[in-house]
Coordinates of C-alpha atoms and ligand atoms in Angstrom, one line a residue:
X95 CA 0.0 0.0 0.0
X96 CA 1.0 3.6 -0.5
X97 CA 2.1 4.7 -4.0
X98 CA 5.3 6.5 -4.8
X99 CA 6.4 8.3 -7.9
X100 CA 9.5 10.3 -9.0
X101 CA 10.6 12.3 -12.0
X102 CA 13.8 13.8 -13.3
X103 CA 14.0 15.5 -16.7
X104 CA 13.4 18.7 -18.5
X105 CA 9.6 19.1 -18.0
X106 CA 7.9 20.6 -15.0
X107 CA 7.7 17.8 -12.4
X108 CA 4.5 18.8 -10.6
X109 CA 1.9 17.7 -13.2
X110 CA 3.8 14.6 -14.1
X111 CA 3.9 13.6 -10.5
X112 CA 0.2 14.4 -9.9
X113 CA -0.8 12.5 -13.0
X114 CA 1.3 9.5 -11.8
X115 CA -0.1 9.6 -8.3
X116 CA -3.7 9.7 -9.7
X117 CA -3.0 6.3 -11.2
X118 CA -1.7 5.0 -7.9
X119 CA -4.5 6.4 -5.7
X120 CA -5.9 2.8 -5.5
X121 CA -2.9 2.0 -3.3
X122 CA -4.0 4.4 -0.6
X123 CA -5.8 7.7 -0.3
X124 CA -5.3 9.0 3.3
X125 CA -3.1 11.8 2.1
X126 CA -0.9 12.9 -0.8
X127 CA 2.2 15.0 -1.2
X128 CA 4.9 16.3 -3.5
X129 CA 8.5 17.5 -2.9
X130 CA 10.0 19.4 -5.9
X131 CA 13.5 20.8 -6.1
X132 CA 13.9 24.4 -7.4
X133 CA 16.5 27.0 -7.1
X134 CA 18.5 25.4 -4.3
X135 CA 15.4 24.5 -2.3
X136 CA 13.2 21.5 -1.8
X137 CA 9.6 22.7 -1.6
X138 CA 7.0 20.4 -0.1
X139 CA 3.2 20.5 -0.4
X140 CA 1.1 17.8 1.3
X141 CA -2.4 17.4 2.3
X142 CA -4.6 15.0 4.2
X143 CA -7.2 13.1 2.1
X144 CA -7.5 12.5 -1.6
X145 CA -5.1 13.8 -4.3
X146 CA -7.8 16.4 -5.2
X147 CA -7.1 18.1 -1.9
X148 CA -3.4 18.3 -2.7
X149 CA -4.3 19.7 -6.2
X150 CA -6.4 22.4 -4.5
X151 CA -3.3 23.4 -2.5
X152 CA -1.1 23.4 -5.7
X153 CA -3.6 25.6 -7.5
X154 CA -2.7 28.4 -5.1
X155 CA 0.8 27.4 -4.3
X156 CA 2.2 25.6 -7.4
X157 CA 5.6 23.9 -7.4
X158 CA 8.1 24.6 -10.1
X159 CA 11.1 22.5 -10.9
X160 CA 12.1 19.5 -13.0
X161 CA 13.1 17.0 -10.2
X162 CA 10.5 15.7 -7.7
X163 CA 9.0 12.9 -5.8
X164 CA 5.3 12.2 -4.8
X165 CA 3.3 10.0 -2.5
X166 CA -0.2 8.8 -1.9
X167 CA -0.6 7.2 1.5
X168 CA -2.4 4.4 3.2
X169 CA -1.7 5.1 6.8
X170 CA 0.2 2.6 9.0
X171 CA 2.1 4.6 11.5
X172 CA 0.4 7.8 12.5
X173 CA -3.1 8.9 11.8
X174 CA -4.0 10.4 8.4
X175 CA -3.0 14.1 8.7
X176 CA -1.1 16.8 6.9
X177 CA 1.8 16.3 9.2
X178 CA 2.1 12.6 8.7
X179 CA 1.7 12.9 4.9
X180 CA 4.8 12.2 2.8
X181 CA 7.2 13.4 1.6
X182 CA 9.2 13.7 4.8
X183 CA 12.4 15.8 5.1
X184 CA 15.5 15.9 7.2
X185 CA 15.5 18.6 10.0
X186 CA 17.5 21.0 7.7
X187 CA 15.2 20.3 4.7
X188 CA 18.1 19.1 2.6
X189 CA 16.7 15.7 2.0
X190 CA 13.2 14.6 1.1
X191 CA 11.9 11.0 0.9
X192 CA 8.8 9.1 0.0
X193 CA 8.3 5.6 1.2
X194 CA 6.1 2.6 0.7
X195 CA 6.3 -0.2 3.3
X196 CA 7.0 -0.4 7.0
X197 CA 10.3 0.3 8.9
X198 CA 10.0 -2.2 11.7
X199 CA 12.8 -0.8 13.8
X200 CA 11.9 2.8 13.4
X201 CA 11.3 3.4 17.2
X202 CA 14.9 2.3 18.0
X203 CA 16.3 4.4 15.1
X204 CA 14.2 7.4 16.1
X205 CA 15.4 7.3 19.7
X206 CA 19.0 7.1 18.6
X207 CA 18.5 10.0 16.1
X208 CA 16.7 12.2 18.7
X209 CA 19.7 11.7 21.1
X210 CA 22.0 12.8 18.2
X211 CA 20.0 16.0 17.9
X212 CA 17.6 15.3 15.0
X213 CA 14.1 16.9 15.4
X214 CA 11.1 14.8 14.4
X215 CA 7.7 16.3 13.6
X216 CA 5.6 13.4 12.5
X217 CA 4.4 10.1 14.0
X218 CA 5.5 8.1 11.0
X219 CA 8.1 5.4 10.6
X220 CA 9.2 7.1 7.3
X221 CA 10.6 10.2 8.8
X222 CA 13.5 8.3 10.3
X223 CA 14.7 7.5 6.7
X224 CA 15.2 11.2 5.9
X225 CA 17.1 11.8 9.1
X226 CA 19.2 8.7 8.7
X227 CA 20.2 9.5 5.2
X228 CA 21.1 13.0 6.4
X229 CA 23.2 11.6 9.2
X230 CA 25.2 9.5 6.7
X231 CA 25.6 12.3 4.1
X232 CA 29.1 13.5 3.6
X233 CA 29.0 14.6 0.0
X234 CA 27.7 11.4 -1.7
X235 CA 24.0 10.9 -1.7
X236 CA 24.2 7.4 -3.1
X237 CA 26.5 6.3 -0.4
X238 CA 24.3 7.9 2.3
X239 CA 21.2 6.1 1.0
X240 CA 23.1 2.8 0.9
X241 CA 24.4 3.2 4.4
X242 CA 21.0 4.2 5.7
X243 CA 19.4 1.2 4.1
X244 CA 21.7 -1.1 5.9
X245 CA 20.2 0.1 9.2
X246 CA 16.6 -0.1 8.1
X247 CA 14.6 -3.2 9.1
X248 CA 11.3 -4.1 7.4
X249 CA 10.1 -3.6 3.9
X250 CA 10.4 -0.5 1.8
X251 CA 10.6 1.1 -1.6
X252 CA 12.0 4.6 -1.2
X253 CA 12.5 7.7 -3.4
X254 CA 15.1 10.3 -2.3
X255 CA 16.1 13.7 -3.5
X256 CA 18.6 16.1 -2.0
X257 CA 19.1 19.8 -2.7
X258 CA 22.9 19.1 -2.5
X259 CA 22.7 16.8 -5.5
X260 CA 19.9 18.1 -7.7
X261 CA 21.0 16.2 -10.7
X262 CA 19.8 12.9 -9.2
X263 CA 16.9 10.9 -7.9
X264 CA 17.7 7.8 -5.9
X265 CA 15.4 4.9 -5.4
X266 CA 15.9 1.7 -3.4
X267 CA 13.8 -1.4 -3.1
X268 CA 13.4 -4.0 -0.5
X269 CA 10.3 -6.2 -0.5
X270 CA 8.0 -3.4 -1.7
X271 CA 7.3 -2.9 -5.4
X272 CA 9.3 -0.3 -7.4
X273 CA 9.9 0.2 -11.1
X274 CA 12.1 2.6 -13.0
X275 CA 10.6 4.1 -16.2
X276 CA 13.0 4.9 -18.9
X277 CA 12.3 8.0 -21.0
X278 CA 14.3 10.2 -23.4
X279 CA 16.2 12.7 -21.3
X280 CA 13.9 12.0 -18.5
X281 CA 13.4 9.1 -16.1
X282 CA 10.8 8.0 -13.6
X283 CA 10.2 5.8 -10.6
X284 CA 6.8 4.4 -9.6
X285 CA 5.2 1.7 -7.4
X286 CA 3.3 0.4 -10.4
X287 CA 3.2 0.5 -14.1
X288 CA 0.0 2.6 -14.7
X289 CA 1.7 5.6 -13.1
X290 CA 4.2 5.9 -16.0
X291 CA 2.3 4.4 -18.9
X292 CA 1.6 7.9 -20.4
X293 CA 5.3 8.5 -20.7
X294 CA 7.1 5.3 -21.4
X295 CA 6.6 1.5 -21.7
X296 CA 10.2 0.7 -21.2
X297 CA 11.1 -0.1 -17.6
X298 CA 13.6 -1.7 -15.3
X299 CA 12.1 -4.1 -12.7
X300 CA 14.2 -3.4 -9.6
X301 CA 15.1 -6.4 -7.5
X302 CA 15.3 -6.5 -3.7
X303 CA 18.2 -4.5 -2.3
X304 CA 18.9 -2.8 -5.6
X305 CA 19.5 0.9 -5.7
X306 CA 18.8 3.0 -8.8
X307 CA 20.4 6.4 -9.5
X308 CA 18.3 8.3 -12.0
X309 CA 19.8 11.2 -13.9
X310 CA 18.1 12.9 -16.8
X311 CA 19.9 10.9 -19.4
X312 CA 20.9 7.7 -17.6
X313 CA 19.9 5.2 -14.9
X314 CA 22.5 3.2 -13.1
X315 CA 21.5 0.3 -10.8
X316 CA 23.6 -1.1 -8.0
X317 CA 23.3 -4.3 -6.0
X318 CA 23.5 -4.4 -2.2
X319 CA 27.3 -4.6 -2.3
X320 CA 27.4 -1.4 -4.4
X321 CA 28.3 -3.3 -7.6
X322 CA 26.8 -2.0 -10.8
X323 CA 24.1 -4.3 -12.2
X324 CA 23.4 -4.7 -15.9
X325 CA 19.6 -4.5 -16.0
X326 CA 17.5 -5.7 -18.9
X327 CA 14.9 -3.3 -20.3
X328 CA 11.4 -4.8 -19.9
X329 CA 8.8 -3.6 -22.4
X330 CA 5.3 -3.3 -21.1
X331 CA 2.5 -4.3 -23.5
X332 CA -0.3 -2.6 -21.7
X333 CA -2.1 0.2 -23.5
X334 CA -2.1 3.6 -21.8
X335 CA -5.9 3.7 -22.4
X336 CA -6.3 0.6 -20.2
X337 CA -5.4 2.7 -17.2
X338 CA -8.1 5.4 -18.0
X339 CA -11.9 5.2 -17.3
X340 CA -12.7 5.4 -21.0
X341 CA -16.2 6.9 -20.6
X342 CA -17.3 4.8 -17.7
X343 CA -18.3 6.4 -14.4
X344 CA -16.0 4.2 -12.4
X345 CA -13.0 2.0 -13.0
X346 CA -14.9 -0.9 -11.4
X347 CA -17.7 -0.5 -13.9
X348 CA -15.2 -0.4 -16.7
X349 CA -13.4 -3.4 -15.5
X350 CA -16.6 -5.4 -15.1
X351 CA -17.6 -4.5 -18.6
X352 CA -14.1 -5.4 -19.9
X353 CA -14.5 -9.0 -18.7
X354 CA -15.6 -10.6 -22.0
X355 CA -12.3 -9.3 -23.5
X356 CA -10.3 -10.1 -20.4
X357 CA -11.4 -13.7 -20.4
X358 CA -10.7 -13.9 -24.2
X359 CA -7.2 -12.5 -23.5
X360 CA -6.6 -15.1 -20.8
X361 CA -7.4 -17.9 -23.3
X362 CA -5.5 -16.4 -26.3
X363 CA -2.7 -18.6 -27.5
X364 CA -3.2 -21.2 -24.8
X365 CA -5.7 -23.6 -26.3
X366 CA -4.2 -25.8 -29.1
X367 CA -5.9 -28.5 -31.0
X368 CA -5.3 -31.3 -28.6
X369 CA -3.5 -29.7 -25.7
X370 CA -3.1 -26.5 -23.7
X371 CA 0.0 -24.3 -23.6
X372 CA 0.7 -22.6 -20.3
X373 CA 3.5 -20.1 -20.8
X374 CA 5.9 -20.6 -18.0
X375 CA 4.2 -23.5 -16.3
X376 CA 6.9 -26.1 -16.8
X377 CA 5.7 -28.9 -14.6
X378 CA 6.4 -32.3 -16.3
X379 CA 4.8 -35.7 -15.8
X380 CA 7.8 -36.7 -13.7
X381 CA 7.6 -33.6 -11.6
X382 CA 4.0 -34.3 -10.9
X383 CA 4.7 -37.8 -9.9
X384 CA 6.9 -36.4 -7.2
X385 CA 4.1 -34.1 -5.9
X386 CA 2.0 -35.6 -3.1
X387 CA 0.0 -32.6 -2.1
X388 CA -1.0 -29.2 -3.3
X389 CA -1.5 -26.1 -1.1
X390 CA -3.5 -23.2 -2.5
X391 CA -2.7 -19.9 -0.8
X392 CA -4.0 -16.4 -1.5
X393 CA -5.8 -13.4 0.1
X394 CA -9.3 -12.0 -0.4
X395 CA -10.8 -12.3 -3.8
X396 CA -7.8 -14.2 -5.1
X397 CA -8.4 -16.7 -2.3
X398 CA -12.0 -17.0 -3.4
X399 CA -10.8 -17.9 -6.9
X400 CA -8.5 -20.4 -5.2
X401 CA -11.6 -22.1 -3.6
X402 CA -13.0 -22.7 -7.1
X403 CA -9.6 -23.9 -8.3
X404 CA -9.4 -26.4 -5.4
X405 CA -12.6 -28.0 -6.7
X406 CA -11.3 -28.0 -10.3
X407 CA -7.9 -29.6 -9.4
X408 CA -9.4 -32.2 -7.1
X409 CA -11.9 -33.2 -9.8
X410 CA -9.7 -33.2 -12.9
X411 CA -6.2 -34.1 -11.5
X412 CA -7.3 -35.9 -8.3
X413 CA -4.6 -34.4 -6.1
X414 CA -5.5 -33.6 -2.5
X415 CA -5.6 -29.9 -1.8
X416 CA -5.4 -27.8 1.3
X417 CA -6.4 -24.2 0.9
X418 CA -5.6 -21.4 3.3
X419 CA -5.5 -17.6 3.4
X420 CA -1.9 -16.4 3.2
X421 CA -2.2 -14.6 6.5
X422 CA -3.1 -17.9 8.3
X423 CA -0.8 -20.1 6.3
X424 CA 2.3 -18.1 7.3
X425 CA 1.7 -18.5 11.0
X426 CA 0.3 -22.0 11.3
X427 CA 3.2 -24.4 10.6
X428 CA 1.7 -26.0 7.5
X429 CA 3.2 -29.4 6.6
X430 CA 5.4 -28.6 3.6
X431 CA 8.0 -30.9 2.0
X432 CA 9.9 -31.0 -1.2
X433 CA 6.9 -33.0 -2.5
X434 CA 4.5 -30.0 -2.0
X435 CA 3.3 -27.8 -4.8
X436 CA 2.2 -24.4 -3.6
X437 CA -0.2 -22.6 -5.9
X438 CA -0.5 -18.9 -5.1
X439 CA -3.0 -16.4 -6.7
X440 CA -2.4 -12.7 -6.7
X441 CA -3.7 -10.0 -9.0
X442 CA -1.0 -7.5 -8.0
X443 CA 1.8 -10.0 -7.4
X444 CA 2.9 -7.9 -4.5
X445 CA 0.7 -9.0 -1.5
X446 CA 2.9 -9.2 1.5
X447 CA 1.2 -12.2 3.2
X448 CA 1.3 -14.2 -0.1
X449 CA 5.0 -13.4 -0.6
X450 CA 5.7 -14.5 3.0
X451 CA 3.8 -17.8 2.3
X452 CA 6.0 -18.4 -0.8
X453 CA 9.1 -17.7 1.3
X454 CA 8.1 -20.3 3.9
X455 CA 7.2 -22.9 1.3
X456 CA 10.4 -22.4 -0.7
X457 CA 12.5 -22.7 2.4
X458 CA 10.8 -26.1 3.1
X459 CA 11.7 -27.2 -0.5
X460 CA 8.2 -26.8 -2.1
X461 CA 7.7 -25.9 -5.8
X462 CA 5.8 -22.6 -6.3
X463 CA 3.3 -22.0 -9.1
X464 CA 1.9 -18.4 -9.3
X465 CA -1.1 -17.1 -11.0
X466 CA -0.8 -13.4 -11.3
X467 CA -1.8 -10.4 -13.4
X468 CA 1.3 -8.3 -13.2
X469 CA 4.3 -9.3 -15.3
X470 CA 7.5 -9.0 -13.4
X471 CA 5.8 -8.6 -10.1
X472 CA 7.6 -9.9 -6.9
X473 CA 5.4 -13.0 -6.8
X474 CA 6.1 -13.7 -10.5
X475 CA 9.8 -13.4 -9.8
X476 CA 9.7 -15.7 -6.8
X477 CA 7.7 -18.5 -8.5
X478 CA 9.1 -21.5 -10.3
X479 CA 6.1 -21.7 -12.6
X480 CA 4.0 -18.7 -13.7
X481 CA 0.6 -18.4 -15.4
X482 CA -0.3 -14.8 -16.2
X483 CA -4.0 -13.9 -16.1
X484 CA -3.5 -11.3 -18.9
X485 CA -6.5 -9.3 -17.6
X486 CA -4.8 -5.9 -18.2
X487 CA -4.4 -3.4 -15.4
X488 CA -7.0 -3.5 -12.7
X489 CA -7.3 -0.1 -11.0
X490 CA -10.5 -0.3 -8.9
X491 CA -9.8 -1.5 -5.4
X492 CA -12.5 -4.2 -5.7
X493 CA -11.2 -7.0 -7.9
X494 CA -13.4 -8.2 -10.8
X495 CA -11.7 -9.1 -14.0
X496 CA -8.7 -10.4 -12.1
X497 CA -11.1 -12.9 -10.3
X498 CA -12.8 -14.4 -13.4
X499 CA -9.5 -14.7 -15.2
X500 CA -7.9 -16.4 -12.1
X501 CA -10.8 -18.9 -12.2
X502 CA -10.1 -19.6 -15.9
X503 CA -6.4 -20.0 -15.1
X504 CA -7.3 -22.5 -12.3
X505 CA -9.3 -24.5 -14.9
X506 CA -6.2 -24.5 -17.1
X507 CA -4.0 -25.8 -14.3
X508 CA -6.5 -28.5 -13.4
X509 CA -6.8 -29.7 -17.0
X510 CA -3.0 -29.5 -17.5
X511 CA -2.3 -31.5 -14.3
X512 CA -5.1 -33.9 -15.2
X513 CA -3.6 -34.4 -18.7
X514 CA -0.2 -35.1 -17.2
X515 CA -1.8 -37.8 -15.1
X516 CA -3.7 -39.2 -18.0
X517 CA -7.0 -38.4 -16.3
X518 CA -8.4 -36.0 -18.9
X519 CA -9.3 -37.4 -22.3
X520 CA -9.0 -35.5 -25.5
X521 CA -12.8 -35.3 -25.6
X522 CA -13.0 -33.9 -22.1
X523 CA -10.2 -31.4 -22.8
X524 CA -12.1 -30.2 -25.9
X525 CA -15.4 -30.0 -24.1
X526 CA -13.9 -27.9 -21.3
X527 CA -11.8 -25.6 -23.5
X528 CA -14.8 -25.0 -25.8
X529 CA -16.8 -24.1 -22.7
X530 CA -14.1 -21.7 -21.6
X531 CA -14.0 -20.1 -25.1
X532 CA -17.8 -19.8 -25.1
X533 CA -18.0 -18.2 -21.7
X534 CA -17.0 -14.7 -23.0
X535 CA -20.5 -14.8 -24.5
X536 CA -22.1 -15.8 -21.3
X537 CA -20.3 -13.0 -19.5
X538 CA -21.6 -10.6 -22.1
X539 CA -25.1 -11.9 -21.6
X540 CA -24.8 -11.1 -17.9
X541 CA -23.6 -7.6 -18.7
X542 CA -26.6 -7.1 -21.1
X543 CA -28.9 -7.7 -18.2
X544 CA -27.3 -4.9 -16.1
X545 CA -30.5 -2.7 -16.2
X546 CA -32.5 -5.4 -14.4
X547 CA -29.7 -6.0 -11.9
X548 CA -29.6 -2.2 -11.3
X549 CA -33.4 -2.2 -10.7
X550 CA -33.2 -4.9 -8.1
X551 CA -30.3 -3.1 -6.4
X552 CA -32.3 0.2 -6.4
X553 CA -35.2 -1.6 -4.8
X554 CA -33.0 -2.9 -2.0
X555 CA -30.2 -0.5 -1.5
X556 CA -31.3 0.6 2.0
X557 CA -31.2 -2.9 3.5
X558 CA -28.8 -3.5 6.3
X559 CA -28.1 -7.1 5.7
X560 CA -28.1 -9.5 2.7
X561 CA -27.4 -13.2 2.5
X562 CA -26.1 -15.3 -0.4
X563 CA -26.6 -19.0 -0.6
X564 CA -25.4 -21.8 -2.8
X565 CA -23.8 -25.2 -2.8
X566 CA -20.4 -26.5 -4.1
X567 CA -19.0 -24.1 -6.7
X568 CA -22.1 -21.9 -6.3
X569 CA -21.2 -21.5 -2.6
X570 CA -17.7 -20.3 -3.6
X571 CA -19.3 -17.8 -6.0
X572 CA -21.5 -16.6 -3.1
X573 CA -18.4 -16.0 -0.9
X574 CA -16.9 -13.8 -3.6
X575 CA -20.2 -12.0 -4.2
X576 CA -20.6 -11.3 -0.5
X577 CA -17.1 -9.9 -0.3
X578 CA -17.9 -7.5 -3.3
X579 CA -21.1 -6.4 -1.6
X580 CA -19.6 -5.6 1.8
X581 CA -16.4 -4.0 0.5
X582 CA -17.9 -1.5 -1.8
X583 CA -21.4 -0.9 -0.6
X584 CA -20.8 -1.4 3.2
X585 CA -23.9 -3.5 3.4
X586 CA -23.4 -6.3 5.8
X587 CA -23.6 -9.5 3.7
X588 CA -22.9 -13.1 4.5
X589 CA -22.7 -16.2 2.3
X590 CA -23.9 -19.5 3.6
X591 CA -23.6 -23.0 2.2
X592 CA -27.3 -23.5 1.5
X593 CA -27.3 -26.9 3.2
X594 CA -26.3 -25.2 6.5
X595 CA -29.3 -22.9 6.5
X596 CA -31.3 -25.1 8.8
X597 CA -28.4 -25.4 11.2
X598 CA -28.7 -21.8 12.3
X599 CA -28.7 -19.0 9.6
X600 CA -32.3 -19.4 8.6
X601 CA -33.1 -17.7 12.0
X602 CA -31.9 -14.5 10.3
X603 CA -34.6 -14.5 7.6
X604 CA -37.5 -12.3 8.2
X605 CA -40.0 -10.3 6.1
X606 CA -38.0 -8.4 3.4
X607 CA -34.6 -10.0 3.9
X608 CA -32.7 -10.1 0.7
X609 CA -31.4 -13.6 -0.2
X610 CA -29.4 -14.1 -3.4
X611 CA -29.5 -17.7 -4.5
X612 CA -26.8 -19.0 -6.9
X613 CA -28.0 -22.3 -8.4
X614 CA -26.0 -23.1 -11.5
X615 CA -25.0 -26.6 -10.6
X616 CA -27.3 -29.4 -11.8
X617 CA -26.6 -31.8 -9.0
X618 CA -27.7 -29.4 -6.3
X619 CA -30.4 -27.5 -8.2
X620 CA -33.3 -29.3 -6.6
X621 CA -31.9 -28.8 -3.2
X622 CA -31.6 -25.1 -3.8
X623 CA -35.1 -25.0 -5.0
X624 CA -36.2 -26.3 -1.7
X625 CA -34.1 -23.7 0.1
X626 CA -35.7 -21.0 -2.0
X627 CA -39.1 -22.2 -0.9
X628 CA -38.0 -22.2 2.8
X629 CA -36.7 -18.6 2.7
X630 CA -39.6 -17.4 0.6
X631 CA -42.0 -18.9 3.2
X632 CA -40.3 -16.7 5.8
X633 CA -40.7 -13.5 3.8
X634 CA -37.3 -13.3 1.9
X635 CA -36.9 -11.3 -1.3
X636 CA -35.1 -13.7 -3.5
X637 CA -32.8 -13.0 -6.4
X638 CA -31.8 -16.1 -8.3
X639 CA -29.0 -16.8 -10.7
X640 CA -29.4 -20.1 -12.6
X641 CA -29.0 -21.6 -16.0
X642 CA -31.6 -21.0 -18.7
X643 CA -32.7 -24.7 -18.6
X644 CA -34.5 -23.8 -15.3
X645 CA -36.3 -20.7 -16.6
X646 CA -39.6 -22.2 -15.5
X647 CA -38.9 -21.4 -11.9
X648 CA -38.7 -17.7 -12.5
X649 CA -42.1 -17.3 -10.9
X650 CA -40.9 -18.8 -7.6
X651 CA -38.6 -15.8 -7.0
X652 CA -38.7 -12.0 -7.0
X653 CA -36.0 -11.5 -9.6
X654 CA -34.4 -14.2 -11.8
X655 CA -31.3 -14.0 -14.0
X656 CA -30.6 -16.9 -16.4
X657 CA -27.2 -17.8 -17.9
X658 CA -27.5 -19.4 -21.3
X659 CA -26.8 -23.1 -20.7
X660 CA -23.2 -23.8 -20.0
X661 CA -21.0 -26.5 -18.6
X662 CA -21.6 -26.5 -14.8
X663 CA -17.8 -26.1 -14.0
X664 CA -17.5 -23.0 -16.1
X665 CA -20.8 -21.5 -14.8
X666 CA -19.1 -19.7 -11.8
X667 CA -17.4 -17.3 -14.4
X668 CA -20.6 -15.7 -15.7
X669 CA -22.5 -16.3 -12.4
X670 CA -20.2 -14.0 -10.5
X671 CA -20.7 -11.1 -13.0
X672 CA -24.3 -10.7 -11.8
X673 CA -23.1 -10.3 -8.2
X674 CA -20.3 -7.9 -9.2
X675 CA -22.9 -5.7 -11.0
X676 CA -25.4 -6.0 -8.1
X677 CA -22.6 -4.9 -5.6
X678 CA -21.7 -2.1 -8.0
X679 CA -25.2 -0.7 -8.4
X680 CA -25.8 -1.1 -4.7
X681 CA -22.7 1.0 -3.9
X682 CA -23.6 3.7 -6.4
X683 CA -27.2 3.9 -5.0
X684 CA -25.8 4.3 -1.5
X685 CA -23.4 7.1 -2.6
X686 CA -20.3 5.1 -1.8
X687 CA -16.9 5.8 -3.3
X688 CA -17.0 2.7 -5.6
X689 CA -13.4 2.7 -6.8
X690 CA -11.8 3.6 -3.4
X691 CA -13.8 2.1 -0.6
X692 CA -13.1 3.4 2.9
X693 CA -10.2 1.9 4.8
X694 CA -9.0 -0.2 1.9
X695 CA -6.1 -0.1 -0.6
X696 CA -5.7 -2.3 -3.6
X697 CA -2.2 -3.6 -3.1
X698 CA -1.7 -4.9 0.4
X699 CA 2.1 -4.7 0.6
X700 CA 2.3 -4.6 4.3
X701 CA 1.1 -7.2 6.8
Ligands
F6R1086 C1 -11.2 -7.6 -3.0 C2 -9.8 -7.5 -3.3 C3 -8.9 -8.1 -2.3 C4 -7.7 -8.7 -3.0 C5 -6.6 -9.2 -2.0 C6 -5.5 -9.9 -2.7 O1 -12.0 -7.1 -4.1 O2 -9.4 -7.0 -4.4 O3 -9.5 -9.0 -1.5 O4 -8.1 -9.8 -3.8 O5 -6.2 -8.1 -1.3 O6 -4.8 -9.1 -3.6 P1 -3.9 -9.7 -4.7 O7 -4.8 -10.4 -5.6 O8 -3.3 -8.5 -5.4 O9 -2.9 -10.5 -4.0

């Protein structure tokens, strides 16, 4: 969380930095700030709240200069306030820093620095970095940054400028994302690619403990021992338009409507006549024979996609699976051996808990397969096998297109492992890949019903509670739908396995309670029909998502949506789209900030 940007070149830095920050606001929006060098001074403007508040300050007090750094904050240490906003400076104002991450030993460092005469003005961990660099400065900013970093514990990506060396911008990375954008007579740093897409698509992916020195016309990267590193230029194939709203009211809405294309992009080039080709998934038949268990680990929505993936792999490859959220996995002494395959899912590829889970598994000898959306992300770089979702940049905090493409990728993995084990016939492979190809249309069909979904949301947006019920894969879809509803509309929602209703939750149903029933699976359809009757008898308002073959039960419910008939295992992909749209319209009707829900940030790079 937190987003950082930096610019050095011939253009005025202020607008470039603000534009970059606006693309990173999904990472945190408690405060924003800029530090720009001009005429032997570093001038800082910072403001609590959204970037627009900072822009209002800049309207009356603009910053001039062609070297600067910027920050958008998700508060960890110290409340959101003007004072705690980044950038932070040394006592003499010579050095300014922006930071993403957490300095775990900041209290010890602060105590030491205070004894040495440094004056602190904020409650943040970040301020120690500026003082520490200043302490080590004796005419060489690079050396001072490197010396300071040796004393810093925790995770960080940092951007530093100094008025003593206004021809450079220094960046350092340890366990928090950071890229360097390479322009012509100008260079950039950023926490994520969208921040620089308008300027360049050529980047360096910094590795942990690397320091980059950016000058206008060159970038030099050093390893932790101060040795120069020859970095390869990485060309990003995202379109700058992908990171804009493109006529939609919200990024989330745009991303929901992009899903037919996203799913098609996930499939492109991977389905061959009689096999599937999975980029950098290099597991062989022999490797698989040596794997006796699979762990699936992820957080939030990615975990929910993992739940569906567990069912797929158990069904098609018949390997026992344990699934765990990364925050639990890392502290619970999971049984991991060199025969374990860890599958992680992560849109951003930067989630701290997921990275920690990988670390634990690798130390115990496990093989790691990552499904991620961000090429070159930390998780992609740590994994042995990688499958990219190819969903394009996801900017809205609530994940949508990343989820459905993760589910599609999990089906690919299941089929691939099943093929290696000889469990998936040519016919089955064709049936499933045809169904995957077809599901873009089913997703489009869901989008085409958005007016009716909106109307149901408008009828119920003032409700305090909503419940979602399903069984098997439908239950997993409900878990994801429930997360979408609560995170963006702040309506309390819970998902239940429908079979559990009678064991307690049905006590919650009263006149007018909204119950969303997902019933796309043939083998449990009749059971869900009974559940519908049970909750209807107690006054529930029921919205149903089912396949078209069951259209005749529309009259049993208050609102029904039907997916054109589809293979049951692929049905979760279109089914969730109705729930995403419902959550979206609910949030809009309640006046919520859809793209930036309160207290959340998109990329959870701290624990
Ligand atoms: C919810 C959401 C989060 C993320 C979670 C993991 O809509 O987006 O629950 O899924 O924070 O993030 P990634 O996938 O980047 O590891």
